[in-house]
mmCIF file of C-alpha atoms and ligand atoms in Angstrom:
data_model
loop_
_atom_site.group_PDB
_atom_site.id
_atom_site.type_symbol
_atom_site.label_atom_id
_atom_site.label_comp_id
_atom_site.label_asym_id
_atom_site.label_seq_id
_atom_site.Cartn_x
_atom_site.Cartn_y
_atom_site.Cartn_z
ATOM 1 C CA UNK S 778 -1.549 -1.729 58.212
ATOM 2 C CA UNK S 779 -4.623 -3.626 57.284
ATOM 3 C CA UNK S 780 -6.356 -0.239 56.362
ATOM 4 C CA UNK S 781 -3.046 0.451 53.952
ATOM 5 C CA UNK S 782 -3.473 -2.970 52.178
ATOM 6 C CA UNK S 783 -6.819 -2.441 51.387
ATOM 7 C CA UNK S 784 -6.213 0.908 50.083
ATOM 8 C CA UNK S 785 -3.809 -0.858 47.818
ATOM 9 C CA UNK S 786 -6.213 -3.302 46.931
ATOM 10 C CA UNK S 787 -9.493 -0.814 46.231
ATOM 11 C CA UNK S 788 -6.986 1.242 44.027
ATOM 12 C CA UNK S 789 -5.562 -1.768 42.168
ATOM 13 C CA UNK S 790 -9.346 -3.151 41.550
ATOM 14 C CA UNK S 791 -10.346 0.784 40.224
ATOM 15 C CA UNK S 792 -7.431 0.621 37.814
ATOM 16 C CA UNK S 793 -8.419 -2.886 36.607
ATOM 17 C CA UNK S 794 -11.975 -1.564 36.103
ATOM 18 C CA UNK S 795 -10.764 1.674 34.360
ATOM 19 C CA UNK S 796 -8.505 -1.006 32.202
ATOM 20 C CA UNK S 797 -11.512 -3.037 31.160
ATOM 21 C CA UNK S 798 -14.204 -0.222 30.488
ATOM 22 C CA UNK S 799 -11.281 1.481 28.036
ATOM 23 C CA UNK S 800 -10.642 -1.952 26.028
ATOM 24 C CA UNK S 801 -14.355 -3.148 26.443
ATOM 25 C CA UNK S 802 -15.544 0.331 24.602
ATOM 26 C CA UNK S 803 -15.531 0.418 20.422
ATOM 27 C CA UNK S 804 -12.378 0.914 18.588
ATOM 28 C CA UNK S 805 -12.693 3.743 16.472
ATOM 29 C CA UNK S 806 -10.485 2.986 12.832
ATOM 30 C CA UNK S 807 -10.280 6.652 11.052
ATOM 31 C CA UNK S 808 -10.404 5.228 7.708
ATOM 32 C CA UNK S 809 -8.505 8.302 5.380
ATOM 33 C CA UNK S 810 -8.889 7.166 1.753
ATOM 34 C CA UNK S 811 -9.893 7.883 -2.058
ATOM 35 C CA UNK S 812 -13.250 7.481 -2.848
ATOM 36 C CA UNK S 813 -13.768 9.919 -5.558
ATOM 37 C CA UNK S 814 -11.456 10.662 -8.457
ATOM 38 C CA UNK S 815 -8.624 8.721 -10.314
ATOM 39 C CA UNK S 816 -7.635 6.449 -7.394
ATOM 40 C CA UNK S 817 -11.702 5.724 -6.235
ATOM 41 C CA UNK S 818 -11.593 2.042 -6.985
ATOM 42 C CA UNK S 819 -8.400 1.999 -5.217
ATOM 43 C CA UNK S 820 -9.949 3.313 -1.815
ATOM 44 C CA UNK S 821 -13.385 1.242 -1.915
ATOM 45 C CA UNK S 822 -11.107 -2.402 -2.204
ATOM 46 C CA UNK S 823 -9.037 -1.322 0.630
ATOM 47 C CA UNK S 824 -11.578 -0.740 2.320
ATOM 48 C CA UNK S 825 -13.340 -4.059 1.624
ATOM 49 C CA UNK S 826 -10.529 -5.636 2.371
ATOM 50 C CA UNK S 827 -10.662 -4.020 6.002
ATOM 51 C CA UNK S 828 -13.566 -4.893 6.457
ATOM 52 C CA UNK S 829 -13.221 -8.105 5.446
ATOM 53 C CA UNK S 830 -11.030 -9.196 7.610
ATOM 54 C CA UNK S 831 -12.871 -7.363 10.683
ATOM 55 C CA UNK S 832 -16.108 -9.244 9.850
ATOM 56 C CA UNK S 833 -14.255 -12.419 9.833
ATOM 57 C CA UNK S 834 -13.145 -12.169 13.631
ATOM 58 C CA UNK S 835 -16.598 -11.442 13.904
ATOM 59 C CA UNK S 836 -16.544 -7.414 13.992
ATOM 60 C CA UNK S 837 -14.633 -7.476 17.204
ATOM 61 C CA UNK S 838 -10.740 -7.369 17.318
ATOM 62 C CA UNK S 839 -8.863 -8.284 20.975
ATOM 63 C CA UNK S 840 -12.779 -7.960 22.031
ATOM 64 C CA UNK S 841 -13.458 -4.435 21.058
ATOM 65 C CA UNK S 842 -16.171 -3.485 18.861
ATOM 66 C CA UNK S 843 -14.915 -1.481 15.449
ATOM 67 C CA UNK S 844 -16.384 1.933 14.416
ATOM 68 C CA UNK S 845 -15.422 3.337 11.604
ATOM 69 C CA UNK S 846 -15.150 6.725 10.601
ATOM 70 C CA UNK S 847 -14.696 7.761 6.706
ATOM 71 C CA UNK S 848 -13.525 10.523 5.228
ATOM 72 C CA UNK S 849 -12.697 11.112 1.057
ATOM 73 C CA UNK S 850 -9.018 12.597 0.834
ATOM 74 C CA UNK S 851 -9.750 12.770 -2.552
ATOM 75 C CA UNK S 852 -5.912 12.191 -3.290
ATOM 76 C CA UNK S 853 -5.540 15.944 -2.595
ATOM 77 C CA UNK S 854 -2.714 16.770 -1.142
ATOM 78 C CA UNK S 855 -3.536 20.452 -0.166
ATOM 79 C CA UNK S 856 -6.415 19.275 1.778
ATOM 80 C CA UNK S 857 -4.770 16.655 3.046
ATOM 81 C CA UNK S 858 -3.531 18.006 6.561
ATOM 82 C CA UNK S 859 -7.154 19.230 7.347
ATOM 83 C CA UNK S 860 -8.474 15.981 6.498
ATOM 84 C CA UNK S 861 -6.199 14.101 8.938
ATOM 85 C CA UNK S 862 -6.920 16.789 11.807
ATOM 86 C CA UNK S 863 -10.677 16.157 11.394
ATOM 87 C CA UNK S 864 -10.153 12.228 12.163
ATOM 88 C CA UNK S 865 -7.762 13.079 15.177
ATOM 89 C CA UNK S 866 -9.074 16.302 16.524
ATOM 90 C CA UNK S 867 -12.791 16.383 15.899
ATOM 91 C CA UNK S 868 -13.772 12.485 16.167
ATOM 92 C CA UNK S 869 -10.735 11.618 18.408
ATOM 93 C CA UNK S 870 -10.126 8.119 16.395
ATOM 94 C CA UNK S 871 -7.732 6.085 18.418
ATOM 95 C CA UNK S 872 -6.320 4.675 14.627
ATOM 96 C CA UNK S 873 -5.760 5.874 11.194
ATOM 97 C CA UNK S 874 -5.525 3.870 8.063
ATOM 98 C CA UNK S 875 -4.915 5.844 4.956
ATOM 99 C CA UNK S 876 -4.415 6.373 2.449
ATOM 100 C CA UNK S 877 -3.658 5.689 -1.486
ATOM 101 C CA UNK S 878 -1.924 8.523 -2.528
ATOM 102 C CA UNK S 879 2.193 9.320 -1.959
ATOM 103 C CA UNK S 880 1.290 12.939 -1.049
ATOM 104 C CA UNK S 881 -1.635 12.695 1.075
ATOM 105 C CA UNK S 882 0.115 9.767 3.150
ATOM 106 C CA UNK S 883 3.102 12.203 3.731
ATOM 107 C CA UNK S 884 1.010 14.565 5.271
ATOM 108 C CA UNK S 885 -0.937 11.842 7.494
ATOM 109 C CA UNK S 886 2.434 10.484 8.551
ATOM 110 C CA UNK S 887 3.635 14.254 10.127
ATOM 111 C CA UNK S 888 0.151 14.205 11.697
ATOM 112 C CA UNK S 889 0.417 10.985 13.161
ATOM 113 C CA UNK S 890 3.936 11.578 14.406
ATOM 114 C CA UNK S 891 3.392 14.787 15.749
ATOM 115 C CA UNK S 892 0.060 13.047 17.507
ATOM 116 C CA UNK S 893 0.943 10.011 18.613
ATOM 117 C CA UNK S 894 -1.472 8.373 17.113
ATOM 118 C CA UNK S 895 -1.221 4.397 15.054
ATOM 119 C CA UNK S 896 -1.275 5.055 11.831
ATOM 120 C CA UNK S 897 -1.663 1.988 9.069
ATOM 121 C CA UNK S 898 -0.593 3.048 5.683
ATOM 122 C CA UNK S 899 -2.875 0.537 3.447
ATOM 123 C CA UNK S 900 -0.824 1.901 0.291
ATOM 124 C CA UNK S 901 0.603 4.934 -0.600
ATOM 125 C CA UNK S 902 4.184 3.956 -1.215
ATOM 126 C CA UNK S 903 5.739 7.394 -0.361
ATOM 127 C CA UNK S 904 9.325 6.398 0.850
ATOM 128 C CA UNK S 905 9.860 8.840 3.407
ATOM 129 C CA UNK S 906 6.946 7.290 5.449
ATOM 130 C CA UNK S 907 9.187 4.163 6.273
ATOM 131 C CA UNK S 908 12.474 6.324 5.444
ATOM 132 C CA UNK S 909 13.132 9.960 7.143
ATOM 133 C CA UNK S 910 9.540 10.367 8.382
ATOM 134 C CA UNK S 911 9.127 6.785 9.841
ATOM 135 C CA UNK S 912 7.775 6.748 13.667
ATOM 136 C CA UNK S 913 7.373 4.096 16.136
ATOM 137 C CA UNK S 914 3.616 4.517 15.736
ATOM 138 C CA UNK S 915 3.974 4.140 11.919
ATOM 139 C CA UNK S 916 3.160 1.193 9.828
ATOM 140 C CA UNK S 917 2.267 -0.080 6.498
ATOM 141 C CA UNK S 918 0.991 -2.808 5.007
ATOM 142 C CA UNK S 919 1.347 -2.461 1.453
ATOM 143 C CA UNK S 920 5.272 -1.543 0.049
ATOM 144 C CA UNK S 921 7.505 1.219 -0.607
ATOM 145 C CA UNK S 922 7.622 2.817 -4.154
ATOM 146 C CA UNK S 923 11.109 1.875 -4.414
ATOM 147 C CA UNK S 924 10.258 -1.908 -4.076
ATOM 148 C CA UNK S 925 8.528 -2.897 -7.588
ATOM 149 C CA UNK S 926 10.398 -0.374 -9.482
ATOM 150 C CA UNK S 927 13.966 -1.951 -8.136
ATOM 151 C CA UNK S 928 12.509 -5.158 -8.635
ATOM 152 C CA UNK S 929 11.578 -3.957 -12.411
ATOM 153 C CA UNK S 930 14.798 -2.834 -13.061
ATOM 154 C CA UNK S 931 16.433 -6.083 -12.466
ATOM 155 C CA UNK S 932 14.219 -8.193 -14.368
ATOM 156 C CA UNK S 933 14.641 -5.640 -17.397
ATOM 157 C CA UNK S 934 18.586 -5.343 -17.205
ATOM 158 C CA UNK S 935 18.807 -9.284 -16.545
ATOM 159 C CA UNK S 936 16.360 -9.401 -20.029
ATOM 160 C CA UNK S 937 19.292 -7.161 -21.774
ATOM 161 C CA UNK S 938 17.622 -3.909 -22.388
ATOM 162 C CA UNK S 939 20.057 -1.088 -23.283
ATOM 163 C CA UNK S 940 17.872 1.629 -23.201
ATOM 164 C CA UNK S 941 14.590 2.687 -21.599
ATOM 165 C CA UNK S 942 12.701 5.708 -21.707
ATOM 166 C CA UNK S 943 10.590 5.831 -18.509
ATOM 167 C CA UNK S 944 7.319 8.020 -18.142
ATOM 168 C CA UNK S 945 4.958 8.606 -15.035
ATOM 169 C CA UNK S 946 2.991 11.357 -13.189
ATOM 170 C CA UNK S 947 5.156 13.813 -11.442
ATOM 171 C CA UNK S 948 4.662 13.290 -8.110
ATOM 172 C CA UNK S 949 6.430 11.443 -4.997
ATOM 173 C CA UNK S 950 5.162 8.093 -6.532
ATOM 174 C CA UNK S 951 5.887 8.544 -9.498
ATOM 175 C CA UNK S 952 9.411 9.774 -9.159
ATOM 176 C CA UNK S 953 10.310 7.353 -6.400
ATOM 177 C CA UNK S 954 9.318 4.287 -8.693
ATOM 178 C CA UNK S 955 11.297 5.378 -11.553
ATOM 179 C CA UNK S 956 14.145 6.122 -8.906
ATOM 180 C CA UNK S 957 14.431 2.929 -8.178
ATOM 181 C CA UNK S 958 13.996 1.226 -11.412
ATOM 182 C CA UNK S 959 17.023 3.351 -12.628
ATOM 183 C CA UNK S 960 19.037 2.100 -9.466
ATOM 184 C CA UNK S 961 18.711 -1.090 -10.425
ATOM 185 C CA UNK S 962 18.758 -0.736 -13.765
ATOM 186 C CA UNK S 963 21.942 1.184 -14.463
ATOM 187 C CA UNK S 964 23.457 -0.858 -11.894
ATOM 188 C CA UNK S 965 22.782 -3.946 -14.149
ATOM 189 C CA UNK S 966 24.517 -2.072 -17.169
ATOM 190 C CA UNK S 967 21.694 -0.347 -18.866
ATOM 191 C CA UNK S 968 20.527 3.394 -19.647
ATOM 192 C CA UNK S 969 17.685 5.543 -18.730
ATOM 193 C CA UNK S 970 17.671 7.629 -21.642
ATOM 194 C CA UNK S 971 14.554 10.085 -20.955
ATOM 195 C CA UNK S 972 12.113 10.910 -18.156
ATOM 196 C CA UNK S 973 9.448 11.576 -19.203
ATOM 197 C CA UNK S 974 6.339 13.116 -17.082
ATOM 198 C CA UNK S 975 3.241 14.716 -16.502
ATOM 199 C CA UNK S 976 1.160 16.115 -13.652
ATOM 200 C CA UNK S 977 -0.791 13.606 -11.322
ATOM 201 C CA UNK S 978 -3.694 13.174 -11.978
ATOM 202 C CA UNK S 979 -3.563 14.139 -15.776
ATOM 203 C CA UNK S 980 -4.312 11.800 -18.458
ATOM 204 C CA UNK S 981 -3.115 13.849 -21.872
ATOM 205 C CA UNK S 982 -0.479 11.089 -22.763
ATOM 206 C CA UNK S 983 -0.478 11.830 -26.681
ATOM 207 C CA UNK S 984 2.602 14.164 -26.679
ATOM 208 C CA UNK S 985 4.475 12.120 -24.515
ATOM 209 C CA UNK S 986 3.807 9.003 -26.405
ATOM 210 C CA UNK S 987 4.962 10.792 -29.949
ATOM 211 C CA UNK S 988 8.531 11.030 -27.606
ATOM 212 C CA UNK S 989 8.912 7.707 -27.075
ATOM 213 C CA UNK S 990 7.993 6.662 -30.517
ATOM 214 C CA UNK S 991 10.592 9.479 -31.529
ATOM 215 C CA UNK S 992 13.467 8.003 -28.837
ATOM 216 C CA UNK S 993 12.837 4.500 -30.228
ATOM 217 C CA UNK S 994 13.922 3.180 -26.804
ATOM 218 C CA UNK S 995 14.388 -0.895 -26.780
ATOM 219 C CA UNK S 996 11.803 -0.691 -23.873
ATOM 220 C CA UNK S 997 9.448 1.730 -21.675
ATOM 221 C CA UNK S 998 8.794 1.625 -17.838
ATOM 222 C CA UNK S 999 6.159 3.058 -16.130
ATOM 223 C CA UNK S 1000 4.474 3.983 -13.165
ATOM 224 C CA UNK S 1001 0.840 4.586 -13.495
ATOM 225 C CA UNK S 1002 -2.534 3.264 -11.365
ATOM 226 C CA UNK S 1003 -6.458 3.554 -11.512
ATOM 227 C CA UNK S 1004 -8.580 5.323 -13.895
ATOM 228 C CA UNK S 1005 -4.748 6.832 -15.497
ATOM 229 C CA UNK S 1006 -3.236 3.753 -15.429
ATOM 230 C CA UNK S 1007 -6.932 2.487 -17.690
ATOM 231 C CA UNK S 1008 -5.976 4.765 -20.482
ATOM 232 C CA UNK S 1009 -2.689 5.201 -20.393
ATOM 233 C CA UNK S 1010 -2.533 1.585 -21.471
ATOM 234 C CA UNK S 1011 -5.356 2.348 -24.121
ATOM 235 C CA UNK S 1012 -3.403 5.003 -25.263
ATOM 236 C CA UNK S 1013 -0.157 3.478 -25.670
ATOM 237 C CA UNK S 1014 -1.986 0.441 -27.862
ATOM 238 C CA UNK S 1015 -3.911 2.793 -30.080
ATOM 239 C CA UNK S 1016 -0.505 4.967 -30.760
ATOM 240 C CA UNK S 1017 0.768 1.736 -32.008
ATOM 241 C CA UNK S 1018 3.515 1.347 -29.992
ATOM 242 C CA UNK S 1019 2.422 -1.482 -27.524
ATOM 243 C CA UNK S 1020 4.214 -4.095 -30.875
ATOM 244 C CA UNK S 1021 7.074 -1.764 -31.240
ATOM 245 C CA UNK S 1022 8.294 -0.881 -27.608
ATOM 246 C CA UNK S 1023 8.114 -3.321 -24.945
ATOM 247 C CA UNK S 1024 5.693 -1.515 -21.931
ATOM 248 C CA UNK S 1025 6.869 -2.826 -18.478
ATOM 249 C CA UNK S 1026 5.193 -1.130 -15.349
ATOM 250 C CA UNK S 1027 5.187 -1.430 -11.309
ATOM 251 C CA UNK S 1028 1.985 -3.529 -10.946
ATOM 252 C CA UNK S 1029 -0.374 -1.264 -10.236
ATOM 253 C CA UNK S 1030 -0.869 -0.542 -14.011
ATOM 254 C CA UNK S 1031 -2.655 -3.468 -14.486
ATOM 255 C CA UNK S 1032 -4.333 -4.625 -11.184
ATOM 256 C CA UNK S 1033 -7.834 -3.685 -10.808
ATOM 257 C CA UNK S 1034 -7.662 -2.197 -14.332
ATOM 258 C CA UNK S 1035 -7.825 -5.066 -16.569
ATOM 259 C CA UNK S 1036 -11.465 -5.361 -17.382
ATOM 260 C CA UNK S 1037 -11.075 -1.856 -18.431
ATOM 261 C CA UNK S 1038 -8.143 -2.155 -20.281
ATOM 262 C CA UNK S 1039 -8.725 -5.217 -22.563
ATOM 263 C CA UNK S 1040 -7.196 -5.862 -25.361
ATOM 264 C CA UNK S 1041 -4.910 -3.407 -24.826
ATOM 265 C CA UNK S 1042 -3.013 -4.839 -22.082
ATOM 266 C CA UNK S 1043 -2.437 -8.926 -22.324
ATOM 267 C CA UNK S 1044 1.306 -9.640 -22.163
ATOM 268 C CA UNK S 1045 1.785 -6.810 -20.449
ATOM 269 C CA UNK S 1046 4.505 -7.708 -17.491
ATOM 270 C CA UNK S 1047 4.567 -5.957 -14.584
ATOM 271 C CA UNK S 1048 6.292 -6.607 -11.017
ATOM 272 C CA UNK S 1049 4.242 -6.229 -7.941
ATOM 273 C CA UNK S 1050 3.589 -8.202 -3.987
ATOM 274 C CA UNK S 1051 0.327 -9.901 -5.269
ATOM 275 C CA UNK S 1052 -0.587 -11.442 -8.425
ATOM 276 C CA UNK S 1053 -3.102 -14.154 -9.323
ATOM 277 C CA UNK S 1054 -2.363 -18.031 -9.011
ATOM 278 C CA UNK S 1055 -0.523 -17.980 -5.991
ATOM 279 C CA UNK S 1056 -2.537 -21.063 -5.362
ATOM 280 C CA UNK S 1057 -1.917 -20.929 -1.254
ATOM 281 C CA UNK S 1058 -4.895 -22.019 0.956
ATOM 282 C CA UNK S 1059 -4.647 -18.624 2.657
ATOM 283 C CA UNK S 1060 -4.783 -16.924 -0.699
ATOM 284 C CA UNK S 1061 -7.915 -19.029 -2.137
ATOM 285 C CA UNK S 1062 -9.614 -18.661 1.645
ATOM 286 C CA UNK S 1063 -8.941 -14.627 1.233
ATOM 287 C CA UNK S 1064 -10.179 -14.957 -2.485
ATOM 288 C CA UNK S 1065 -13.494 -16.664 -1.653
ATOM 289 C CA UNK S 1066 -14.631 -14.983 1.338
ATOM 290 C CA UNK S 1067 -13.817 -11.866 -0.857
ATOM 291 C CA UNK S 1068 -15.880 -12.752 -3.897
ATOM 292 C CA UNK S 1069 -18.490 -14.401 -2.109
ATOM 293 C CA UNK S 1070 -18.733 -10.997 0.407
ATOM 294 C CA UNK S 1071 -18.808 -8.491 -2.189
ATOM 295 C CA UNK S 1072 -19.359 -10.299 -5.825
ATOM 296 C CA UNK S 1073 -15.767 -9.235 -6.865
ATOM 297 C CA UNK S 1074 -11.791 -10.394 -7.719
ATOM 298 C CA UNK S 1075 -9.642 -9.034 -5.129
ATOM 299 C CA UNK S 1076 -6.991 -6.991 -6.017
ATOM 300 C CA UNK S 1077 -4.184 -6.057 -4.744
ATOM 301 C CA UNK S 1078 -5.385 -3.253 -2.908
ATOM 302 C CA UNK S 1079 -8.214 -5.508 -1.088
ATOM 303 C CA UNK S 1080 -5.096 -7.270 0.293
ATOM 304 C CA UNK S 1081 -2.885 -4.480 1.696
ATOM 305 C CA UNK S 1082 -6.616 -3.759 3.268
ATOM 306 C CA UNK S 1083 -6.829 -6.849 4.594
ATOM 307 C CA UNK S 1084 -3.573 -7.319 5.869
ATOM 308 C CA UNK S 1085 -3.512 -3.505 7.462
ATOM 309 C CA UNK S 1086 -6.695 -4.629 9.745
ATOM 310 C CA UNK S 1087 -4.638 -7.743 10.339
ATOM 311 C CA UNK S 1088 -1.747 -5.721 11.626
ATOM 312 C CA UNK S 1089 -3.987 -4.047 13.548
ATOM 313 C CA UNK S 1090 -5.654 -6.982 15.244
ATOM 314 C CA UNK S 1091 -1.718 -8.235 15.686
ATOM 315 C CA UNK S 1092 -0.892 -5.418 17.722
ATOM 316 C CA UNK S 1093 -3.918 -5.293 19.850
ATOM 317 C CA UNK S 1094 -3.825 -9.106 20.925
ATOM 318 C CA UNK S 1095 -0.448 -8.152 22.320
ATOM 319 C CA UNK S 1096 -1.722 -5.730 24.596
ATOM 320 C CA UNK S 1097 -5.109 -7.138 25.092
ATOM 321 C CA UNK S 1098 -6.775 -4.499 23.226
ATOM 322 C CA UNK S 1099 -5.239 -1.473 25.516
ATOM 323 C CA UNK S 1100 -3.775 0.602 22.639
ATOM 324 C CA UNK S 1101 -2.669 2.632 25.471
ATOM 325 C CA UNK S 1102 0.543 0.223 25.979
ATOM 326 C CA UNK S 1103 1.942 2.107 22.746
ATOM 327 C CA UNK S 1104 5.216 0.073 23.546
ATOM 328 C CA UNK S 1105 4.159 -3.387 23.622
ATOM 329 C CA UNK S 1106 1.789 -2.320 20.990
ATOM 330 C CA UNK S 1107 4.375 -1.424 18.722
ATOM 331 C CA UNK S 1108 7.027 -4.117 19.793
ATOM 332 C CA UNK S 1109 4.521 -6.708 19.038
ATOM 333 C CA UNK S 1110 3.920 -6.111 15.421
ATOM 334 C CA UNK S 1111 7.182 -4.872 15.102
ATOM 335 C CA UNK S 1112 8.554 -8.430 15.646
ATOM 336 C CA UNK S 1113 5.231 -10.049 13.459
ATOM 337 C CA UNK S 1114 5.197 -12.479 11.018
ATOM 338 C CA UNK S 1115 1.756 -11.202 8.971
ATOM 339 C CA UNK S 1116 -0.072 -14.497 7.450
ATOM 340 C CA UNK S 1117 -0.605 -11.933 4.147
ATOM 341 C CA UNK S 1118 -2.604 -13.822 1.062
ATOM 342 C CA UNK S 1119 0.447 -12.358 -0.663
ATOM 343 C CA UNK S 1120 2.638 -14.939 1.153
ATOM 344 C CA UNK S 1121 3.987 -14.152 4.784
ATOM 345 C CA UNK S 1122 5.739 -11.034 5.499
ATOM 346 C CA UNK S 1123 7.649 -9.482 8.211
ATOM 347 C CA UNK S 1124 8.074 -5.755 8.663
ATOM 348 C CA UNK S 1125 11.568 -3.899 8.298
ATOM 349 C CA UNK S 1126 13.266 -1.783 11.006
ATOM 350 C CA UNK S 1127 11.584 1.209 9.679
ATOM 351 C CA UNK S 1128 7.803 -0.839 9.419
ATOM 352 C CA UNK S 1129 8.021 -1.627 5.376
ATOM 353 C CA UNK S 1130 6.717 -5.100 4.725
ATOM 354 C CA UNK S 1131 9.908 -7.139 3.753
ATOM 355 C CA UNK S 1132 8.404 -9.376 1.088
ATOM 356 C CA UNK S 1133 8.478 -11.257 -2.213
ATOM 357 C CA UNK S 1134 8.143 -9.208 -5.053
ATOM 358 C CA UNK S 1135 6.392 -11.449 -8.164
ATOM 359 C CA UNK S 1136 6.918 -10.708 -11.863
ATOM 360 C CA UNK S 1137 3.609 -11.245 -13.396
ATOM 361 C CA UNK S 1138 1.941 -10.998 -17.277
ATOM 362 C CA UNK S 1139 -1.533 -9.868 -18.013
ATOM 363 C CA UNK S 1140 -3.005 -13.294 -19.439
ATOM 364 C CA UNK S 1141 -6.918 -13.050 -19.955
ATOM 365 C CA UNK S 1142 -8.410 -10.958 -17.049
ATOM 366 C CA UNK S 1143 -5.408 -12.068 -14.663
ATOM 367 C CA UNK S 1144 -2.160 -10.730 -13.967
ATOM 368 C CA UNK S 1145 -0.905 -14.578 -13.513
ATOM 369 C CA UNK S 1146 2.576 -14.694 -11.353
ATOM 370 C CA UNK S 1147 5.416 -16.158 -13.465
ATOM 371 C CA UNK S 1148 8.099 -15.743 -11.402
ATOM 372 C CA UNK S 1149 9.722 -14.389 -8.218
ATOM 373 C CA UNK S 1150 11.566 -10.879 -9.400
ATOM 374 C CA UNK S 1151 13.136 -10.238 -6.078
ATOM 375 C CA UNK S 1152 13.146 -12.373 -3.114
ATOM 376 C CA UNK S 1153 12.376 -11.214 0.318
ATOM 377 C CA UNK S 1154 13.244 -7.323 -0.636
ATOM 378 C CA UNK S 1155 13.585 -4.804 2.068
ATOM 379 C CA UNK S 1156 13.066 -1.277 1.274
ATOM 380 C CA UNK S 1157 16.222 0.141 2.415
ATOM 381 C CA UNK S 1158 14.404 2.347 4.793
ATOM 382 C CA UNK S 1159 16.827 5.453 3.829
ATOM 383 C CA UNK S 1160 16.945 8.643 6.529
ATOM 384 C CA UNK S 1161 14.878 6.212 8.883
ATOM 385 C CA UNK S 1162 16.318 6.319 12.804
ATOM 386 C CA UNK S 1163 14.446 4.115 14.969
HETATM 387 C C1 BEZ O 1963 0.810 6.376 -4.165
HETATM 388 O O1 BEZ O 1963 0.427 7.513 -4.362
HETATM 389 O O2 BEZ O 1963 1.912 5.938 -3.477
HETATM 390 C C2 BEZ O 1963 0.329 5.207 -5.608
HETATM 391 C C3 BEZ O 1963 -0.745 5.590 -5.648
HETATM 392 C C4 BEZ O 1963 -1.696 4.451 -5.937
HETATM 393 C C5 BEZ O 1963 -0.807 2.744 -6.470
HETATM 394 C C6 BEZ O 1963 0.475 2.919 -5.438
HETATM 395 C C7 BEZ O 1963 0.885 4.361 -5.347
#
């Protein structure tokens, strides 16, 4: 009997030691982000935000040092599966963090689902990631493409616009942003009279701008981001449209882009889950720390990166750094209230932020929050079975 007790104690302490070794080892975070191309600055801001949060915790989360492995996904869906498999199979990462481009994110979600690797999406809004492709191990710290589009549809219907033309890149993010917009705008009594698009990441806008001028709609709704958004806003003004056909968009149109857009962006109104002038203690502290670390003002992408790290920290705290306790990690994160610079948010059943979508206006070098377009807006999570 005594021998059995001793054997049991020895086995238990061996298990405890193994668990301790596991939680003491560095946690490998695979950052799959664009570092080149039209979304390069977005990828950098996300990484900056993520690293800032980790640095604020002394470089460790739940006792585990954080080790980074990086892949430049170039916002190229054709190479996405190979790229994500480098992180999963070659580098054996514990966590995947990425990406910006919706098409690339869907390939990541598929690989994460198949391998069971934890994935936190710090930007890409692909509706399917927290819709038909949802999984217990997939979380998003950003938004769904539907969310800012839907909020702007409500705003523009309330403003009394009747006929609107949309213009975007022809890929998941553009299509879904326009679809969200159209759903709310047409429910509110408006009509989308023309849907214009060009292939991602094209910037030859001239012919489409001529079509807008000929159609003479009441207003235009658009989704562009990064380098493409800079060029679009400038071309729209240069074509003489800015004062004739009011331009509205999902907030990516003017986030992280204002310096390059200059006067062409002044006055534009957009909807997004972050903005300037929130003036909460959480946001002020975040902005101060970010400016100190990077000599830059943060944008929405930096916030999403910071929150991705914060979400990882929340889950890890619940399992004392032991990521093998997947069910507990997922339950804790799914139930968490995330204290974000954007304002607190929770996660929907399909793991997408339930959050306020702000109405912002470009004033000087800022996207000033001028109101809440949609309070606690939850993506419908269509097709998700969790
Ligand atoms: C997307 O592809 O989902 C996306 C890219 C840039 C900004 C926002 C969304």
